[in-house]
Amino acid sequence: MGDTVVHLHKNTAPPAEPATVTTLTVVPDPAPPAPVPLWVRSGRAVKTAVTHENTRTAGRAVARHGLYVLGGARIVGRRTWDGKTAARYERFMRAAEAAGDMDAAMEWEERAQRYRDARHRRRMDLLHSPVDAAKGVAVTTGMGIGSLVALGVVMAIATKDVTDVVTPLMATVDFINLLITIVQVVWGPLISLGPFLALLALWAVGQHQQAAPAWAMPANVRNGEGEPITPSIVVKALRDLGVPALRNAIKEMGDAGASMLGPIRIAGCGVEVDVTLPSGVATNEVQAKRRKLAENLSRHEHEVFITIPEAARTVRLWIADSGALDEPIGPSPLVTDESMTADYVKGKAPWGQDLRGDAASLSLYQRHLLITGLSNQGKTASLRALALWAALDRRIEFRVADLKGVGDWAMFDGLATVLIQGPTDEHVIEATEMVEDALDEMNRRIEERRLDPGAVFDPLICIVDEAQVAFMCPAVDDQKRPYGGSKATSRYFMGVRKIHNQGRAVDVLMWQGTQDPTDQNLPKLVREGAHTRASLALGTESQAVMALGEKAVNGGAAPHLLRQGLDKGTLVVASDGIEIPKGQSSLTVRTHYIDDDEAKAITDRAKAIRDGVTTLRSIDRDEERDPLADIFTVLGDEKRVLTQDVIKRLAALAPGAYNDWSFGDLTRVLDADGIEAKKSHGRMVVRTEDVTRALADRDADGSASASQ
């Protein structure tokens, strides 16, 4: 019995009553909980033991090894049946018929008939074999006894003992008796161990072929972790794809479904196999089931790529090793090789690696470029990587408009002749005029080429990053012409379109980067004018068609299936400037990432091989220029500059004022201020000292006039 608990409650009386009353309350102990019945506790323990992971693992192990024996027996039985019958030939014949290859089907039918003829001859020979065997045994026995007797006679003559005549014969009898004794001793244990050895052999076959259901396999095998791609796995994945015609065709083929497959080749961080589909199955039916196919192969969707090679009714599967695509690729050769140079005409820019692990390099020669994708997927880094390589060719001039304006292209200050950075309408106006100046340069070159067909020009690459800002700009000029839009009066649209039409021939190129493409922010005529089209991750298949074209998407290009945020820097390229496997229309490339510090180091190397570039940070629009002051500006810190280079730098400084300048215009301005262009090493130059003195004299004259 428990102790009694006493609670004291002290009641305080009003001040008028000094006495205090204390009340005692007795509270009994609460009743103890009822004991849990033994059968309930036993049931809980049993349930816990049954559902415990260790118990389940042990149960799967027991079931697995038992099923290995059954699976091994099934496999051995199937092999035995195939060896004794023409079933194998029948399966190959059905497989060839399902694939529509009637020549192969007839060949397998002929082989099956030859096999049946040979089997019939063997069976007919068995009818005569007992008699022939008896005759053979009789002859062999007689010859053996005769040989032994002859040997005994020889021994008897040699030993002069008649009993030696039967000595060889008796020795043979004793040997046979010994063999019978050995068999009698061994036969009992062999009969006992035989079934166990047979079961062990069947278990070994089943274990080697993993002949057990998936639920009984270890966790890593059930999850497909590290599972190699084999012909049987590919065939099963195709069979379970949910395409009735394909499933029925494979079912008719039996195990010979592997005849649909070409060789499984190691390709970079995965494998590649061509699958010839049976008659009645279209390639797009398999393409539409990419996710299910990947899961059937124990892979994620992004680890399986389906393309259409040149062969008819064939799909090419590239299957990555599990987790391989989540590993980063190495640094760019532009970073690791400081001696690397570029050749715009014959060279290729190192861009990254394809899925096979091979280097992916892009030719930039006379190709307009368009890169698109969702925001923050690596578009600017991919575009800038190509420009960094091109910058190592000193012949190339850059004009850059970064309509994001956060410094992604700041390292091109001192390298590009024009650098516009900012997202406002004013920046779009300046970018539009930059494009129109490039268009004027294109027209000038075309006219010069008309007069001199052999004229050669240095490449001019006009880069507009975040071009969708320009297409969506609502600003209009004084003549009510819009800067944005896609109408015939839209200034940016028409400038880009005209450069696309004729710029390639005179090496005036247009590179654009844009995000989240639509018909409004990336008009059809502009996107189809690019020779090289690349896309990072996109949201829909319709956007993929806009980015790469319908032919590339129908051929298997699927940037809309790239994982946003996880596949940064991975893009799909459609271009004749990159090496694409025969029969494919696109290539998936994992690009090298070059950060800002590395990019600055590369541009410093590019600046070192140039004479000096004056970067114009805004476009001067119809303002009065001081030619002599501008000449002084473009001369910079150099003592003397070639007259031809002075004209080029003036055109870059103020294209509207100096784009049409010739040597005569430069000479006229210099003569007006008493400066004479002189020769240095046989070439005409302008000396900085002369221009500085002329400006000083002009300032002095102006001051004297003002004082009078």
XYZ file of C-alpha atoms in Angstrom:
708
model
C 0.000 0.000 0.000
C 1.367 3.424 -0.934
C 2.042 6.324 1.398
C -0.646 8.909 2.000
C 0.013 12.407 0.719
C -1.110 15.279 2.920
C -1.726 18.703 1.315
C -1.883 21.767 3.619
C -4.172 24.589 2.511
C -3.723 27.776 4.557
C -6.808 29.974 4.622
C -6.048 33.521 5.700
C -8.916 35.268 7.549
C -9.750 38.982 7.166
C -7.657 41.387 9.246
C -10.420 41.687 11.811
C -10.024 37.998 12.694
C -6.543 37.221 13.942
C -7.068 33.443 14.083
C -5.775 31.253 11.235
C -7.466 27.985 10.228
C -5.435 25.129 8.647
C -7.269 22.429 6.658
C -5.805 18.937 6.057
C -6.812 17.164 2.801
C -5.931 13.522 2.288
C -5.297 12.582 -1.399
C -4.930 8.854 -2.142
C -2.250 7.561 -4.546
C -3.359 7.205 -8.201
C -4.105 3.646 -9.221
C -1.113 1.908 -10.870
C -1.481 1.215 -14.659
C -2.833 -2.168 -15.576
C -0.095 -4.602 -16.636
C 0.249 -5.274 -20.396
C -0.724 -8.851 -21.204
C 2.142 -11.151 -22.158
C 0.621 -12.048 -25.525
C 0.483 -8.338 -26.501
C 4.129 -7.807 -25.637
C 5.099 -10.946 -27.541
C 3.155 -9.781 -30.592
C 4.875 -6.415 -30.556
C 8.277 -8.066 -30.283
C 7.489 -10.401 -33.159
C 6.256 -7.511 -35.307
C 9.388 -5.491 -34.538
C 11.618 -8.437 -35.357
C 9.802 -9.166 -38.632
C 9.866 -5.577 -39.854
C 13.433 -4.852 -38.746
C 15.770 -4.082 -41.633
C 18.245 -6.791 -40.613
C 15.465 -9.390 -40.685
C 14.273 -8.217 -44.078
C 17.841 -8.239 -45.434
C 18.391 -11.777 -44.164
C 15.061 -12.889 -45.658
C 15.981 -11.406 -49.029
C 19.374 -13.142 -48.908
C 17.784 -16.556 -48.224
C 15.209 -16.058 -50.975
C 17.835 -14.748 -53.383
C 20.171 -17.722 -53.072
C 17.282 -20.172 -53.321
C 16.017 -18.437 -56.434
C 19.539 -18.524 -57.905
C 19.205 -22.323 -57.996
C 15.815 -22.180 -59.723
C 17.009 -19.531 -62.148
C 20.159 -21.504 -62.875
C 18.077 -24.625 -63.592
C 15.919 -22.616 -65.967
C 18.974 -21.227 -67.765
C 20.681 -24.647 -68.022
C 17.451 -26.197 -69.247
C 17.075 -23.484 -71.852
C 20.664 -23.930 -73.003
C 20.218 -27.703 -73.196
C 17.008 -27.313 -75.188
C 18.730 -24.889 -77.543
C 21.609 -27.311 -78.027
C 19.342 -30.274 -78.784
C 16.738 -28.536 -80.973
C 16.484 -25.886 -83.662
C 14.884 -23.403 -81.226
C 17.833 -21.012 -81.447
C 17.558 -20.804 -85.221
C 13.809 -20.261 -84.953
C 14.338 -17.296 -82.598
C 16.893 -15.681 -84.856
C 14.563 -16.214 -87.798
C 11.670 -14.493 -85.992
C 13.955 -11.656 -84.925
C 15.029 -11.056 -88.515
C 11.399 -11.134 -89.681
C 10.379 -8.662 -86.976
C 13.218 -6.364 -88.003
C 12.074 -6.593 -91.627
C 15.353 -8.212 -92.759
C 14.038 -10.994 -94.987
C 17.480 -11.900 -96.347
C 18.727 -12.651 -92.837
C 15.529 -14.570 -92.115
C 16.085 -16.811 -95.163
C 19.713 -17.354 -94.169
C 18.686 -18.499 -90.678
C 16.051 -20.776 -92.217
C 18.735 -22.417 -94.368
C 20.968 -22.884 -91.332
C 18.071 -24.445 -89.409
C 17.412 -26.842 -92.276
C 21.079 -27.865 -92.417
C 20.988 -28.468 -88.665
C 17.884 -30.675 -88.988
C 19.497 -32.670 -91.804
C 22.629 -33.267 -89.748
C 20.527 -34.279 -86.721
C 18.542 -36.735 -88.868
C 21.760 -38.341 -90.120
C 23.023 -38.707 -86.547
C 19.776 -40.359 -85.460
C 19.854 -42.783 -88.412
C 23.416 -43.649 -87.522
C 22.275 -44.539 -84.002
C 20.115 -47.400 -85.425
C 23.227 -49.215 -86.632
C 25.538 -48.207 -83.808
C 24.731 -51.097 -81.343
C 25.748 -53.756 -83.881
C 28.792 -51.775 -84.902
C 29.710 -51.240 -81.261
C 29.357 -54.972 -80.479
C 31.545 -55.864 -83.431
C 34.102 -53.307 -82.349
C 34.137 -54.607 -78.772
C 34.507 -58.213 -79.945
C 37.328 -57.378 -82.288
C 39.071 -55.205 -79.702
C 38.681 -57.878 -76.976
C 39.973 -60.625 -79.222
C 42.948 -58.580 -80.334
C 43.656 -57.604 -76.733
C 43.562 -61.221 -75.454
C 45.672 -62.353 -78.355
C 48.233 -59.639 -77.635
C 48.361 -60.584 -73.949
C 48.790 -64.310 -74.765
C 51.539 -63.503 -77.253
C 53.267 -61.386 -74.630
C 52.954 -64.304 -72.151
C 54.521 -66.707 -74.661
C 57.461 -64.384 -75.116
C 57.866 -64.137 -71.332
C 57.645 -67.937 -70.932
C 60.343 -68.479 -73.533
C 62.534 -65.911 -71.857
C 62.056 -67.344 -68.342
C 61.657 -70.991 -69.424
C 58.530 -71.086 -67.212
C 55.293 -72.202 -68.894
C 53.122 -70.469 -66.253
C 54.292 -67.065 -67.454
C 52.094 -67.532 -70.525
C 49.052 -66.409 -68.522
C 50.903 -63.833 -66.374
C 49.946 -60.739 -68.544
C 46.376 -61.984 -68.785
C 46.080 -62.415 -65.009
C 47.671 -59.000 -64.390
C 45.011 -57.444 -66.581
C 42.283 -59.280 -64.696
C 43.735 -58.072 -61.376
C 43.824 -54.465 -62.670
C 40.187 -54.668 -63.746
C 39.292 -56.072 -60.334
C 41.095 -53.115 -58.671
C 39.116 -50.654 -60.744
C 35.873 -52.382 -59.722
C 36.887 -52.123 -56.076
C 37.685 -48.389 -56.415
C 34.335 -47.724 -58.066
C 32.535 -49.639 -55.308
C 34.269 -47.530 -52.660
C 33.704 -44.171 -54.391
C 30.226 -44.821 -55.780
C 28.331 -44.438 -52.523
C 29.723 -41.012 -51.510
C 29.505 -39.857 -55.133
C 25.817 -40.735 -55.251
C 25.323 -38.809 -52.001
C 27.319 -35.734 -53.041
C 26.145 -35.667 -56.650
C 22.854 -33.807 -56.023
C 24.613 -31.235 -53.857
C 27.275 -30.660 -56.533
C 24.541 -30.324 -59.155
C 22.707 -27.763 -56.990
C 25.975 -25.863 -56.454
C 26.550 -25.755 -60.213
C 23.016 -24.480 -60.817
C 23.472 -21.854 -58.072
C 26.714 -20.672 -59.699
C 24.969 -20.231 -63.068
C 22.043 -18.384 -61.498
C 24.303 -16.154 -59.394
C 26.445 -15.255 -62.415
C 23.345 -14.333 -64.444
C 21.651 -12.560 -61.471
C 18.664 -14.866 -62.002
C 16.534 -13.580 -59.127
C 13.716 -11.010 -58.893
C 14.664 -7.398 -58.236
C 13.054 -7.396 -54.764
C 15.423 -10.155 -53.634
C 18.599 -8.452 -54.835
C 20.917 -6.357 -52.613
C 20.062 -2.674 -52.218
C 22.797 -1.404 -54.550
C 21.651 -3.766 -57.323
C 17.960 -2.929 -56.775
C 18.769 0.783 -57.134
C 20.827 0.163 -60.262
C 23.873 1.740 -58.641
C 26.903 0.965 -60.765
C 24.908 -1.424 -62.962
C 26.726 -1.877 -66.277
C 24.816 -1.525 -69.522
C 24.512 -4.888 -71.248
C 22.521 -5.967 -74.329
C 19.925 -7.742 -72.189
C 19.384 -4.633 -70.033
C 18.896 -2.448 -73.114
C 16.468 -4.922 -74.683
C 14.455 -5.200 -71.458
C 14.360 -1.404 -71.153
C 13.011 -1.125 -74.706
C 10.535 -3.940 -74.146
C 9.075 -2.216 -71.077
C 8.927 1.187 -72.768
C 5.173 1.064 -73.277
C 5.239 0.915 -77.094
C 2.967 -2.042 -78.010
C 4.486 -2.711 -81.436
C 7.995 -2.725 -79.965
C 7.004 -4.943 -77.049
C 5.278 -7.487 -79.304
C 8.191 -7.570 -81.729
C 10.700 -8.202 -78.934
C 8.422 -10.864 -77.438
C 8.445 -12.709 -80.752
C 12.217 -12.414 -80.911
C 12.710 -14.011 -77.496
C 16.261 -13.658 -76.200
C 17.343 -12.693 -79.709
C 16.024 -9.172 -79.126
C 19.669 -8.228 -78.775
C 19.924 -8.571 -82.551
C 18.389 -5.078 -82.723
C 21.497 -3.690 -81.048
C 24.760 -2.649 -82.584
C 28.001 -2.931 -80.622
C 27.940 -1.226 -77.220
C 30.865 1.209 -77.375
C 32.530 3.080 -74.536
C 31.973 6.791 -75.239
C 33.507 9.152 -72.694
C 31.792 8.868 -69.320
C 29.180 6.468 -70.678
C 28.373 4.027 -73.458
C 26.762 4.384 -76.867
C 24.669 1.901 -78.804
C 22.655 2.041 -82.034
C 19.245 0.362 -81.919
C 17.572 -0.724 -85.171
C 13.869 -0.627 -84.452
C 11.567 -3.359 -85.779
C 9.115 -2.617 -88.534
C 6.125 -0.628 -87.338
C 7.997 1.316 -84.638
C 8.881 4.967 -85.344
C 11.950 6.674 -83.914
C 9.902 9.500 -82.416
C 7.955 6.968 -80.341
C 11.192 6.075 -78.555
C 12.282 9.711 -78.286
C 9.002 10.615 -76.609
C 9.674 8.010 -73.892
C 13.069 9.314 -72.810
C 12.294 9.482 -69.086
C 10.799 6.005 -68.964
C 13.693 4.578 -70.959
C 16.180 6.203 -68.588
C 14.402 4.780 -65.551
C 14.272 1.335 -67.166
C 18.045 1.608 -67.573
C 18.405 2.637 -63.877
C 19.454 6.135 -64.871
C 18.127 9.655 -64.419
C 16.511 11.325 -67.406
C 19.455 13.701 -67.945
C 21.829 10.717 -68.147
C 20.257 9.300 -71.333
C 20.384 11.070 -74.701
C 18.493 9.833 -77.775
C 19.587 11.014 -81.228
C 18.734 9.944 -84.768
C 21.756 8.721 -86.776
C 21.963 8.428 -90.534
C 20.702 4.845 -90.752
C 16.967 4.438 -91.303
C 14.696 3.327 -88.446
C 17.552 3.639 -85.974
C 18.004 5.505 -82.699
C 21.360 6.139 -81.041
C 21.380 5.883 -77.256
C 24.096 7.502 -75.170
C 23.882 6.318 -71.576
C 26.029 8.015 -68.953
C 27.645 6.255 -66.029
C 25.596 6.951 -62.911
C 26.470 10.392 -61.530
C 29.165 11.075 -64.151
C 27.439 14.159 -65.577
C 27.336 15.775 -62.155
C 31.128 15.845 -62.022
C 32.784 19.067 -63.321
C 35.043 19.011 -66.362
C 38.568 20.383 -66.335
C 39.631 24.009 -66.836
C 39.769 25.653 -70.240
C 43.011 25.371 -72.252
C 42.867 29.174 -72.443
C 43.583 29.192 -68.714
C 46.072 26.336 -68.499
C 48.103 27.185 -71.625
C 49.327 30.772 -71.492
C 51.131 30.345 -74.809
C 47.915 29.577 -76.703
C 47.170 31.767 -79.706
C 44.154 32.007 -82.000
C 43.682 31.848 -85.756
C 40.327 33.206 -86.849
C 40.486 31.585 -90.301
C 41.914 28.117 -89.623
C 41.641 27.662 -85.866
C 38.866 26.489 -83.566
C 37.928 27.853 -80.166
C 38.211 25.319 -77.312
C 34.714 25.405 -75.874
C 34.402 22.314 -73.698
C 33.790 18.578 -73.966
C 31.088 16.545 -75.618
C 29.356 13.728 -73.796
C 31.956 11.255 -75.036
C 34.660 13.216 -73.251
C 36.239 14.451 -76.487
C 37.299 18.082 -76.829
C 34.588 20.205 -78.461
C 36.022 23.059 -80.530
C 34.078 25.582 -82.600
C 35.160 27.347 -85.774
C 34.193 31.033 -85.732
C 35.226 31.808 -89.299
C 32.503 33.836 -91.050
C 29.740 32.518 -88.792
C 27.073 34.566 -87.066
C 26.326 33.251 -83.581
C 23.267 32.979 -81.342
C 23.302 31.575 -77.791
C 20.106 31.400 -75.787
C 18.776 29.786 -72.622
C 17.017 30.496 -69.373
C 18.406 33.067 -66.969
C 21.477 32.183 -64.893
C 22.404 29.061 -66.868
C 25.842 30.190 -68.112
C 24.926 31.971 -71.346
C 27.252 34.949 -70.867
C 30.132 32.710 -69.736
C 29.705 30.480 -72.814
C 29.584 33.468 -75.180
C 32.495 35.191 -73.473
C 34.656 32.052 -73.664
C 34.497 32.199 -77.468
C 35.294 35.923 -77.500
C 38.292 35.369 -75.191
C 39.789 32.875 -77.608
C 39.104 35.159 -80.598
C 40.776 38.035 -78.736
C 44.090 36.183 -79.032
C 44.008 36.886 -82.785
C 45.222 40.480 -83.036
C 43.388 41.031 -86.333
C 39.926 40.835 -84.766
C 38.116 44.005 -83.709
C 35.396 43.791 -81.072
C 32.410 46.041 -80.490
C 30.519 44.954 -77.397
C 27.160 45.937 -75.927
C 26.370 44.317 -72.580
C 22.731 45.145 -71.924
C 22.869 43.562 -68.483
C 25.549 45.978 -67.341
C 26.934 44.176 -64.279
C 30.548 43.997 -65.428
C 30.568 40.618 -67.188
C 32.414 42.222 -70.127
C 34.409 44.834 -68.187
C 37.705 43.086 -68.997
C 37.190 44.058 -72.665
C 37.829 47.702 -71.765
C 41.005 48.525 -73.672
C 40.409 45.585 -76.029
C 37.063 46.361 -77.656
C 36.784 49.552 -79.680
C 33.249 50.026 -78.325
C 32.043 48.866 -74.914
C 28.483 49.678 -73.825
C 27.335 48.440 -70.426
C 23.858 48.989 -69.024
C 20.196 47.915 -69.302
C 18.438 51.249 -69.873
C 16.762 52.514 -73.036
C 19.704 54.883 -73.505
C 22.064 51.906 -73.581
C 19.804 50.161 -76.097
C 19.923 53.259 -78.292
C 23.726 53.234 -78.115
C 23.805 49.488 -78.871
C 21.520 50.044 -81.859
C 23.792 52.748 -83.217
C 26.775 50.467 -82.641
C 25.065 47.823 -84.812
C 24.202 50.432 -87.444
C 27.824 51.617 -87.501
C 28.889 48.002 -88.058
C 26.328 47.877 -90.879
C 27.885 51.011 -92.435
C 31.307 49.350 -92.182
C 29.877 46.271 -93.886
C 28.523 48.381 -96.746
C 31.855 50.179 -97.096
C 33.663 46.854 -97.329
C 31.208 45.509 -99.863
C 31.780 48.582 -102.037
C 35.540 48.203 -101.696
C 35.280 44.511 -102.575
C 33.278 45.472 -105.662
C 36.076 47.772 -106.786
C 38.841 45.389 -105.715
C 37.697 41.732 -105.710
C 40.924 40.698 -103.962
C 40.421 43.012 -100.980
C 40.888 41.316 -97.582
C 39.440 42.734 -94.358
C 40.166 42.263 -90.687
C 37.283 40.565 -88.862
C 34.820 42.784 -87.023
C 32.741 40.996 -84.373
C 29.759 42.880 -83.009
C 28.575 41.322 -79.710
C 25.246 42.105 -78.052
C 24.654 40.267 -74.787
C 21.088 40.180 -73.409
C 19.781 41.088 -76.869
C 16.190 40.533 -75.731
C 16.456 43.920 -73.983
C 17.039 45.560 -77.367
C 14.169 43.742 -79.079
C 11.772 44.702 -76.265
C 12.880 48.346 -76.002
C 9.903 50.758 -76.363
C 11.993 53.849 -77.254
C 11.489 55.629 -80.600
C 13.711 58.125 -82.412
C 12.908 61.609 -83.713
C 11.359 60.113 -86.837
C 9.075 57.856 -84.798
C 11.037 54.754 -85.727
C 11.185 52.227 -82.857
C 14.522 50.930 -81.651
C 12.993 47.618 -80.514
C 10.415 45.334 -82.087
C 10.527 43.292 -85.254
C 8.875 45.557 -87.816
C 10.439 46.814 -91.022
C 10.982 50.179 -89.289
C 12.590 48.677 -86.147
C 16.149 49.944 -86.155
C 17.919 47.243 -84.119
C 16.045 44.407 -85.838
C 16.769 45.730 -89.329
C 20.450 46.380 -88.534
C 20.976 42.810 -87.274
C 19.020 41.322 -90.147
C 21.044 43.173 -92.792
C 24.342 42.129 -91.190
C 23.083 38.536 -91.167
C 22.299 38.801 -94.870
C 25.662 40.039 -96.156
C 28.116 40.566 -93.290
C 29.701 37.121 -93.450
C 31.190 37.746 -96.895
C 33.254 40.699 -95.635
C 33.930 39.335 -92.129
C 31.457 41.553 -90.274
C 29.849 39.170 -87.792
C 26.953 39.412 -85.358
C 27.052 37.508 -82.055
C 24.029 37.633 -79.785
C 23.155 36.204 -76.405
C 19.536 36.187 -75.307
C 17.408 34.478 -72.676
C 14.028 32.783 -72.536
C 13.326 33.106 -76.304
C 9.904 34.027 -77.650
C 8.744 35.390 -80.987
C 8.664 38.844 -79.404
C 12.141 38.995 -77.868
C 13.852 36.906 -80.568
C 12.209 37.345 -83.992
C 12.230 34.419 -86.422
C 14.296 36.143 -89.130
C 17.025 37.017 -86.618
C 17.339 33.614 -84.976
C 17.390 31.832 -88.317
C 20.096 34.160 -89.625
C 22.727 32.706 -87.259
C 25.042 30.038 -88.628
C 25.871 28.700 -85.163
C 22.934 28.271 -82.804
C 23.415 27.036 -79.254
C 21.018 26.662 -76.376
C 21.371 26.040 -72.674
C 18.489 24.767 -70.548
C 15.059 25.912 -71.778
C 11.554 25.520 -70.446
C 9.619 24.019 -73.368
C 10.119 22.126 -76.604
C 8.694 25.077 -78.565
C 11.486 27.258 -77.171
C 14.004 24.597 -78.199
C 12.647 24.815 -81.756
C 13.059 28.605 -81.659
C 16.613 28.308 -80.371
C 17.966 25.531 -82.592
C 15.486 25.043 -85.407
C 12.926 22.323 -86.037
C 15.363 20.049 -87.860
C 17.763 19.884 -84.911
C 14.969 19.174 -82.408
C 13.448 16.490 -84.640
C 16.923 14.970 -84.821
C 17.127 14.615 -81.049
C 18.327 18.016 -79.787
C 16.632 18.529 -76.422
C 17.821 21.611 -74.506
C 14.392 21.709 -72.849
C 15.289 18.460 -71.076
C 18.432 19.879 -69.487
C 18.027 20.495 -65.755
C 17.709 24.149 -64.849
C 20.338 25.069 -62.272
C 22.029 21.651 -62.342
C 23.238 21.618 -65.951
C 24.747 25.097 -65.964
C 27.135 25.558 -68.861
C 25.797 22.509 -70.733
C 24.419 23.487 -74.115
C 23.195 21.907 -77.315
C 24.896 23.181 -80.480
C 23.645 23.089 -84.057
C 26.393 24.304 -86.382
C 28.627 23.205 -89.217
C 31.506 24.799 -87.330
C 31.724 21.989 -84.776
C 32.409 18.320 -85.412
C 29.118 16.452 -85.051
C 28.906 12.635 -85.379
C 27.684 11.588 -88.797
C 23.918 11.448 -89.004
C 23.290 13.703 -85.984
C 22.009 17.249 -86.278
C 23.361 18.612 -82.986
C 25.941 18.071 -80.287
C 25.673 18.416 -76.511
C 28.668 20.271 -75.067
C 29.697 20.810 -71.460
C 31.519 24.138 -71.666
C 34.585 25.190 -69.717
C 33.850 27.866 -67.133
C 36.241 30.838 -67.121
C 35.736 33.146 -64.141
C 36.250 36.924 -64.187
C 39.837 36.833 -62.880
C 40.856 34.222 -65.443
C 39.080 36.195 -68.179
C 40.977 39.351 -67.188
C 44.280 37.473 -67.382
C 43.399 36.272 -70.905
C 42.399 39.767 -72.071
C 45.668 41.126 -70.653
C 47.497 38.670 -72.912
C 45.309 39.799 -75.824
C 46.066 43.469 -75.137
C 49.787 42.720 -75.031
C 49.777 41.539 -78.659
C 47.954 44.668 -79.868
C 49.356 48.144 -80.476
C 46.807 49.700 -78.149
C 43.058 50.078 -78.449
C 41.041 53.088 -77.410
C 37.683 51.923 -76.077
C 34.674 54.111 -76.780
C 32.176 53.769 -73.932
C 29.325 55.682 -75.560
C 28.295 56.475 -79.118
C 28.595 60.132 -80.155
C 25.467 61.113 -82.025
C 25.625 64.054 -84.457
C 27.841 66.245 -82.306
C 30.572 68.554 -83.535
C 34.031 66.995 -83.425
C 37.476 68.510 -83.125
C 39.454 66.338 -85.566
C 42.882 67.403 -84.280
C 41.886 66.743 -80.645
C 40.490 63.351 -81.667
C 43.750 62.549 -83.468
C 45.627 63.406 -80.286
C 43.272 61.105 -78.332
C 43.795 58.088 -80.571
C 47.578 58.533 -80.621
C 47.628 57.790 -76.900
C 51.073 57.360 -75.338
C 52.793 56.246 -78.538
C 55.446 58.433 -80.155
C 54.275 57.753 -83.687
C 51.381 55.856 -85.257
C 50.864 54.723 -88.842
C 48.421 56.969 -90.718
C 46.332 53.935 -91.628
C 46.009 52.994 -87.945
C 45.106 56.593 -87.046
C 42.206 56.458 -89.510
C 41.002 53.128 -88.070
C 41.159 54.422 -84.518
C 39.262 57.556 -85.450
C 36.543 55.440 -87.042
C 36.296 53.410 -83.831
C 36.255 56.565 -81.702
C 33.474 58.269 -83.599
C 32.123 56.116 -86.424
C 29.550 58.681 -87.441
C 32.191 61.342 -88.030
C 35.176 59.355 -89.269
C 33.834 56.123 -90.759
C 34.269 57.425 -94.317
C 37.642 59.072 -93.759
C 40.491 58.396 -96.146
C 44.166 59.331 -96.145
C 43.253 62.551 -97.959
C 40.897 63.644 -95.167
C 43.582 63.020 -92.557
C 46.179 64.940 -94.568
C 43.799 67.879 -95.009
C 43.283 68.246 -91.242
C 47.004 67.903 -90.525
C 47.983 70.436 -93.201
C 45.468 72.953 -91.832
C 47.369 72.937 -88.533
C 50.833 72.903 -90.100
C 51.516 69.192 -89.475
C 53.179 67.086 -92.100
C 52.834 63.303 -92.136
C 56.333 61.868 -92.436
C 57.835 58.527 -93.288
C 59.306 56.109 -90.767
C 60.891 52.943 -92.129
C 59.239 53.624 -95.453
C 55.683 54.089 -94.091
C 53.699 57.264 -93.411
C 53.243 58.085 -89.722
C 51.799 60.834 -87.542
C 54.060 61.938 -84.706
C 52.486 62.691 -81.346
C 55.009 65.481 -80.767
C 53.796 67.373 -83.864
C 50.115 67.093 -82.871
C 50.863 68.178 -79.287
C 52.769 71.248 -80.545
C 49.974 72.177 -82.978
C 47.348 71.990 -80.234
C 49.524 74.090 -77.937
C 50.045 76.708 -80.664
C 46.313 76.789 -81.362
C 45.499 77.237 -77.678
C 48.085 80.046 -77.447
C 46.612 81.802 -80.479
C 43.139 81.478 -79.023
C 44.243 82.974 -75.689
C 45.965 85.939 -77.435
C 42.873 86.672 -79.503
C 40.682 86.590 -76.414
C 42.982 89.064 -74.536
C 42.879 91.571 -77.409
